[in-house]
Amino acid sequence: MNETNSRAELSSHRPSDRADVVGSATDAHLLVDGTPVARYVLAPDLDAKHGLRPYLHPVRTLAGTPVTDALPADHVWHLGASLAVQDVNGTNLWGGRTYVRDLGYTWRADHGRIVHTGWEHRSPGRLDHRLHWCDPTGAVLLTERRTLTASPVSGQGGVWRLEVSSTLTAPVDRDVVLGSPATNGRPGGAGYGGFFWRAVAAEPPEVFTAARHGEEAVNGCAEPWVAMAGRAPEGGAYTLVFSGLGPGDRWFVRSTMYPGVCVAFAFEQTATIPAGSSRHNDYRILVADGTLTPPDVERWQST
């Protein structure tokens, strides 16, 4: 059984018609030299089964091409670019059905939410805030400090950089175990959950690293960076370059069923945040107009 909601949901890579109307007046925005490049939805007004959490959407290139999707028909719980994990001490903070060993994907009343609790800093190029990762009852599973920064790439027209810094801290009285469908028994490299980017593409995009090409070769690898080059339904070509794997992380990549890239915390084995300790990740994404080649990416990664 795959992770889609129904057979009819497999057909489209197009952005949802609802994607640009979800959110509220509390949303924040990121700008690069005065150009709006991303909206940050803090408190989405959605069904709890979507795994409610702050997310970035739409994210755009400097030329205005959209590079994220939200509420797509194939996986309505995919919300732009966000942190989302399907198993956090038994709580689903990804959305959709939960993969249960020996049963497969099952609807359960196990959906929690990730809640914005306060700002540390808010400006056009930088957002810094505190969050709680909560179980279905509202009890706090993890606390988080998250910073999002948007900046131009020096000397490279048509490219900007998004940096997301996240520190997850476990309560002093218990460990927190992060899992995935793969760690709960699903075969086929479905170790998703972590920092996930749901892209948008008119047709399946290209995915590659410096040494690998294609979904099958890239999924599950630990290369320093992964690139996705596609074309939006509106026609604009784009390239996204992701980096920022932490110890034990792997890349989860999809390009045929849907376009998505994830820094996966538990690709093959669970990851534990010991009681009272923290897990820190720095995610970096280059957002470029046009189609980049591996040599282009290697050059721009060094800027």
Short mmCIF file of C-alpha atoms in Angstrom, two decimals:
data_model
loop_
_atom_site.label_atom_id
_atom_site.label_comp_id
_atom_site.label_asym_id
_atom_site.label_seq_id
_atom_site.Cartn_x
_atom_site.Cartn_y
_atom_site.Cartn_z
CA MET A 1 0.00 0.00 0.00
CA ASN A 2 1.41 3.44 -0.87
CA GLU A 3 1.12 6.68 1.06
CA THR A 4 -1.50 8.28 -1.18
CA ASN A 5 -5.00 8.97 0.02
CA SER A 6 -6.76 7.27 -2.89
CA ARG A 7 -6.10 6.12 -6.43
CA ALA A 8 -7.59 9.32 -7.83
CA GLU A 9 -5.05 11.41 -5.92
CA LEU A 10 -2.08 10.09 -7.92
CA SER A 11 -2.70 12.04 -11.08
CA SER A 12 -1.63 15.66 -10.58
CA HIS A 13 1.54 17.64 -9.88
CA ARG A 14 -0.40 20.89 -10.24
CA PRO A 15 -0.75 23.25 -7.26
CA SER A 16 -3.95 23.16 -5.27
CA ASP A 17 -6.50 25.88 -6.01
CA ARG A 18 -6.88 26.35 -2.23
CA ALA A 19 -3.18 26.69 -1.51
CA ASP A 20 -3.03 30.49 -1.62
CA VAL A 21 -6.04 31.12 0.59
CA VAL A 22 -5.05 29.10 3.64
CA GLY A 23 -3.63 31.10 6.52
CA SER A 24 -4.49 34.22 8.47
CA ALA A 25 -3.51 37.80 9.27
CA THR A 26 -0.81 36.41 11.58
CA ASP A 27 1.18 35.07 8.62
CA ALA A 28 4.71 36.38 8.17
CA HIS A 29 6.60 37.12 4.97
CA LEU A 30 10.21 36.89 3.83
CA LEU A 31 11.70 39.38 1.38
CA VAL A 32 15.01 39.54 -0.49
CA ASP A 33 16.07 43.09 -1.34
CA GLY A 34 12.43 44.14 -1.22
CA THR A 35 11.15 41.24 -3.35
CA PRO A 36 8.62 38.95 -1.60
CA VAL A 37 9.89 35.37 -1.82
CA ALA A 38 7.93 33.40 0.80
CA ARG A 39 4.88 33.49 3.02
CA TYR A 40 5.12 31.77 6.40
CA VAL A 41 1.75 30.42 7.55
CA LEU A 42 1.87 30.22 11.34
CA ALA A 43 -1.55 28.85 12.23
CA PRO A 44 -3.23 27.11 9.28
CA ASP A 45 -7.01 26.80 9.50
CA LEU A 46 -7.20 23.17 8.41
CA ASP A 47 -8.49 19.80 9.55
CA ALA A 48 -6.32 18.34 12.32
CA LYS A 49 -5.72 15.29 10.11
CA HIS A 50 -3.45 17.44 7.96
CA GLY A 51 -0.88 17.56 10.78
CA LEU A 52 -1.22 21.25 11.64
CA ARG A 53 2.10 23.09 11.65
CA PRO A 54 3.71 26.31 10.43
CA TYR A 55 4.80 26.11 6.80
CA LEU A 56 6.23 28.17 3.97
CA HIS A 57 3.96 28.63 0.96
CA PRO A 58 4.09 30.00 -1.57
CA VAL A 59 7.85 30.13 -1.96
CA ARG A 60 8.94 31.81 -5.19
CA THR A 61 12.04 32.46 -7.23
CA LEU A 62 13.15 36.06 -7.61
CA ALA A 63 11.34 36.10 -10.97
CA GLY A 64 8.13 35.02 -9.23
CA THR A 65 7.97 31.35 -10.24
CA PRO A 66 6.26 29.24 -7.50
CA VAL A 67 8.38 26.36 -6.19
CA THR A 68 6.15 24.95 -3.44
CA ASP A 69 2.74 23.31 -3.34
CA ALA A 70 0.24 23.01 -0.50
CA LEU A 71 -2.88 20.86 -0.12
CA PRO A 72 -2.19 18.99 -3.39
CA ALA A 73 -4.78 16.42 -4.42
CA ASP A 74 -2.35 13.51 -4.19
CA HIS A 75 -1.34 14.21 -0.55
CA VAL A 76 -3.49 16.97 0.93
CA TRP A 77 -1.39 17.05 4.11
CA HIS A 78 1.71 18.18 2.19
CA LEU A 79 2.08 21.81 3.22
CA GLY A 80 4.75 23.68 1.28
CA ALA A 81 8.07 23.59 3.13
CA SER A 82 7.83 22.55 6.77
CA LEU A 83 9.17 20.42 9.59
CA ALA A 84 6.94 17.37 9.93
CA VAL A 85 7.50 13.87 11.36
CA GLN A 86 5.02 11.00 11.17
CA ASP A 87 5.97 9.36 14.47
CA VAL A 88 7.03 11.45 17.49
CA ASN A 89 6.65 9.16 20.50
CA GLY A 90 3.57 7.74 18.77
CA THR A 91 2.06 11.07 17.66
CA ASN A 92 1.55 11.78 13.97
CA LEU A 93 2.95 15.24 13.20
CA TRP A 94 3.08 14.66 9.45
CA GLY A 95 -0.61 14.36 8.65
CA GLY A 96 -2.62 11.77 6.77
CA ARG A 97 -2.79 8.12 7.66
CA THR A 98 -0.27 6.53 10.02
CA TYR A 99 1.73 3.53 8.89
CA VAL A 100 1.13 0.72 11.39
CA ARG A 101 3.30 -2.37 11.37
CA ASP A 102 1.49 -5.39 9.87
CA LEU A 103 -1.56 -3.22 9.05
CA GLY A 104 -0.27 -0.59 6.62
CA TYR A 105 -1.62 2.96 6.40
CA THR A 106 -4.46 3.46 8.86
CA TRP A 107 -6.54 6.43 9.92
CA ARG A 108 -5.97 6.96 13.64
CA ALA A 109 -6.83 9.64 16.18
CA ASP A 110 -3.14 10.34 16.72
CA HIS A 111 -2.63 13.69 15.01
CA GLY A 112 -0.84 16.35 17.01
CA ARG A 113 0.14 19.86 16.02
CA ILE A 114 3.18 22.12 15.99
CA VAL A 115 2.27 25.46 17.56
CA HIS A 116 3.92 28.89 17.30
CA THR A 117 4.31 30.21 20.87
CA GLY A 118 6.16 33.49 20.45
CA TRP A 119 8.51 35.67 18.43
CA GLU A 120 12.14 36.35 19.23
CA HIS A 121 12.70 38.43 16.09
CA ARG A 122 10.64 39.38 13.06
CA SER A 123 11.93 41.38 10.10
CA PRO A 124 11.62 41.14 6.28
CA GLY A 125 14.73 38.96 5.96
CA ARG A 126 14.67 37.01 9.21
CA LEU A 127 12.07 35.25 11.35
CA ASP A 128 13.00 33.77 14.72
CA HIS A 129 10.39 32.10 16.91
CA ARG A 130 9.57 29.49 19.54
CA LEU A 131 7.30 26.48 19.00
CA HIS A 132 5.77 23.52 20.83
CA TRP A 133 5.36 20.08 19.25
CA CYS A 134 2.19 18.74 20.88
CA ASP A 135 0.38 15.41 21.07
CA PRO A 136 -3.40 15.09 20.38
CA THR A 137 -4.23 16.20 23.93
CA GLY A 138 -2.06 19.33 23.69
CA ALA A 139 0.72 17.97 25.91
CA VAL A 140 4.15 19.18 24.82
CA LEU A 141 6.37 16.54 23.25
CA LEU A 142 9.22 18.83 22.17
CA THR A 143 10.05 22.51 22.30
CA GLU A 144 11.70 24.17 19.32
CA ARG A 145 13.59 27.34 18.48
CA ARG A 146 13.45 28.04 14.74
CA THR A 147 15.03 30.75 12.61
CA LEU A 148 14.29 31.37 8.94
CA THR A 149 16.54 33.69 6.91
CA ALA A 150 16.24 34.82 3.29
CA SER A 151 19.22 36.43 1.56
CA PRO A 152 20.58 37.08 -1.94
CA VAL A 153 23.43 34.96 -3.26
CA SER A 154 26.34 37.31 -3.87
CA GLY A 155 27.29 37.69 -7.51
CA GLN A 156 24.56 35.35 -8.75
CA GLY A 157 21.55 36.99 -10.34
CA GLY A 158 18.28 35.12 -10.07
CA VAL A 159 19.32 33.12 -6.98
CA TRP A 160 18.47 33.53 -3.31
CA ARG A 161 19.18 31.41 -0.27
CA LEU A 162 16.76 30.21 2.42
CA GLU A 163 18.30 29.06 5.69
CA VAL A 164 16.23 27.30 8.34
CA SER A 165 17.85 26.67 11.70
CA SER A 166 15.99 24.37 14.09
CA THR A 167 16.77 23.19 17.62
CA LEU A 168 14.44 20.53 19.05
CA THR A 169 14.65 19.96 22.80
CA ALA A 170 13.23 16.99 24.69
CA PRO A 171 11.62 17.30 28.16
CA VAL A 172 13.93 16.65 31.09
CA ASP A 173 11.92 13.59 32.17
CA ARG A 174 11.76 11.50 28.99
CA ASP A 175 13.45 10.61 25.72
CA VAL A 176 11.69 11.47 22.48
CA VAL A 177 11.88 8.93 19.65
CA LEU A 178 11.41 10.05 16.05
CA GLY A 179 10.20 7.42 13.59
CA SER A 180 8.91 7.02 10.05
CA PRO A 181 6.83 4.58 8.01
CA ALA A 182 10.09 2.78 7.22
CA THR A 183 10.98 2.29 10.90
CA ASN A 184 7.40 1.09 11.47
CA GLY A 185 7.71 -1.61 8.83
CA ARG A 186 6.97 -0.06 5.46
CA PRO A 187 9.35 -1.23 2.70
CA GLY A 188 10.47 0.71 -0.35
CA GLY A 189 12.59 3.51 1.09
CA ALA A 190 9.68 5.41 2.68
CA GLY A 191 11.74 6.86 5.51
CA TYR A 192 10.21 10.32 5.27
CA GLY A 193 9.83 12.84 8.07
CA GLY A 194 11.97 15.85 8.96
CA PHE A 195 12.41 19.03 6.94
CA PHE A 196 10.17 18.39 3.93
CA TRP A 197 9.75 20.47 0.79
CA ARG A 198 6.74 19.71 -1.40
CA ALA A 199 7.61 21.18 -4.77
CA VAL A 200 5.35 21.89 -7.73
CA ALA A 201 6.06 20.79 -11.28
CA ALA A 202 4.23 20.53 -14.59
CA GLU A 203 5.93 17.17 -15.14
CA PRO A 204 8.29 15.00 -13.06
CA PRO A 205 11.40 17.07 -12.29
CA GLU A 206 15.02 15.99 -12.48
CA VAL A 207 16.75 15.12 -9.19
CA PHE A 208 20.51 14.78 -8.91
CA THR A 209 23.60 15.13 -6.76
CA ALA A 210 27.21 15.59 -7.83
CA ALA A 211 27.47 11.82 -8.40
CA ARG A 212 23.89 10.47 -8.69
CA HIS A 213 20.94 11.07 -10.98
CA GLY A 214 17.30 10.06 -10.68
CA GLU A 215 14.92 9.25 -7.84
CA GLU A 216 16.03 5.68 -7.32
CA ALA A 217 19.72 6.61 -7.09
CA VAL A 218 19.25 9.68 -4.89
CA ASN A 219 16.60 8.42 -2.44
CA GLY A 220 18.26 7.27 0.79
CA CYS A 221 21.69 8.68 0.01
CA ALA A 222 23.78 10.90 2.27
CA GLU A 223 25.34 13.17 -0.37
CA PRO A 224 26.19 16.72 0.75
CA TRP A 225 23.51 18.23 -1.47
CA VAL A 226 20.50 17.27 -3.60
CA ALA A 227 19.11 19.35 -6.46
CA MET A 228 15.64 19.32 -8.02
CA ALA A 229 15.20 21.01 -11.40
CA GLY A 230 11.69 21.44 -12.73
CA ARG A 231 9.23 23.65 -14.50
CA ALA A 232 6.21 25.17 -12.80
CA PRO A 233 2.75 24.78 -14.37
CA GLU A 234 2.95 28.50 -15.23
CA GLY A 235 6.00 27.71 -17.36
CA GLY A 236 8.94 29.06 -15.37
CA ALA A 237 11.98 26.80 -14.95
CA TYR A 238 13.58 26.56 -11.51
CA THR A 239 16.24 24.67 -9.57
CA LEU A 240 16.21 23.98 -5.85
CA VAL A 241 19.42 22.89 -4.12
CA PHE A 242 19.11 21.38 -0.65
CA SER A 243 21.85 20.81 1.93
CA GLY A 244 21.99 20.33 5.68
CA LEU A 245 21.91 16.65 6.58
CA GLY A 246 22.66 16.04 10.24
CA PRO A 247 24.34 12.97 11.73
CA GLY A 248 22.35 9.89 10.68
CA ASP A 249 20.04 11.84 8.34
CA ARG A 250 19.35 10.72 4.78
CA TRP A 251 17.69 12.24 1.74
CA PHE A 252 14.13 11.15 1.03
CA VAL A 253 13.29 12.06 -2.56
CA ARG A 254 10.27 11.67 -4.81
CA SER A 255 9.97 12.87 -8.41
CA THR A 256 7.61 10.51 -10.24
CA MET A 257 4.62 10.14 -7.89
CA TYR A 258 5.03 13.75 -6.75
CA PRO A 259 7.94 16.23 -6.47
CA GLY A 260 9.42 16.38 -2.97
CA VAL A 261 12.69 16.44 -1.03
CA CYS A 262 13.10 15.71 2.67
CA VAL A 263 15.96 15.75 5.16
CA ALA A 264 14.80 12.50 6.74
CA PHE A 265 15.53 11.99 10.45
CA ALA A 266 14.63 8.30 10.55
CA PHE A 267 15.15 6.91 7.06
CA GLU A 268 16.03 3.40 8.23
CA GLN A 269 16.34 3.61 12.02
CA THR A 270 14.60 5.67 14.66
CA ALA A 271 16.36 8.75 15.99
CA THR A 272 16.25 9.53 19.71
CA ILE A 273 16.54 12.91 21.41
CA PRO A 274 17.60 11.99 24.97
CA ALA A 275 15.76 13.57 27.89
CA GLY A 276 16.83 17.16 28.47
CA SER A 277 19.00 17.30 25.33
CA SER A 278 18.61 18.90 21.93
CA ARG A 279 18.87 18.07 18.25
CA HIS A 280 20.08 20.86 15.97
CA ASN A 281 19.86 21.12 12.18
CA ASP A 282 20.71 23.86 9.68
CA TYR A 283 18.87 23.48 6.38
CA ARG A 284 20.02 25.53 3.39
CA ILE A 285 18.12 25.84 0.12
CA LEU A 286 19.25 27.69 -2.99
CA VAL A 287 16.23 28.89 -4.98
CA ALA A 288 17.22 29.64 -8.56
CA ASP A 289 15.50 30.69 -11.74
CA GLY A 290 16.43 28.46 -14.65
CA THR A 291 17.99 25.01 -14.82
CA LEU A 292 21.30 24.39 -13.10
CA THR A 293 23.80 21.64 -13.87
CA PRO A 294 25.91 19.81 -11.26
CA PRO A 295 28.94 22.07 -11.98
CA ASP A 296 26.69 25.13 -11.53
CA VAL A 297 25.53 23.82 -8.18
CA GLU A 298 29.05 23.02 -6.97
CA ARG A 299 30.13 26.56 -7.87
CA TRP A 300 27.13 28.24 -6.24
CA GLN A 301 27.31 26.11 -3.11
CA SER A 302 30.68 27.69 -2.39
CA THR A 303 29.36 31.27 -2.51
#
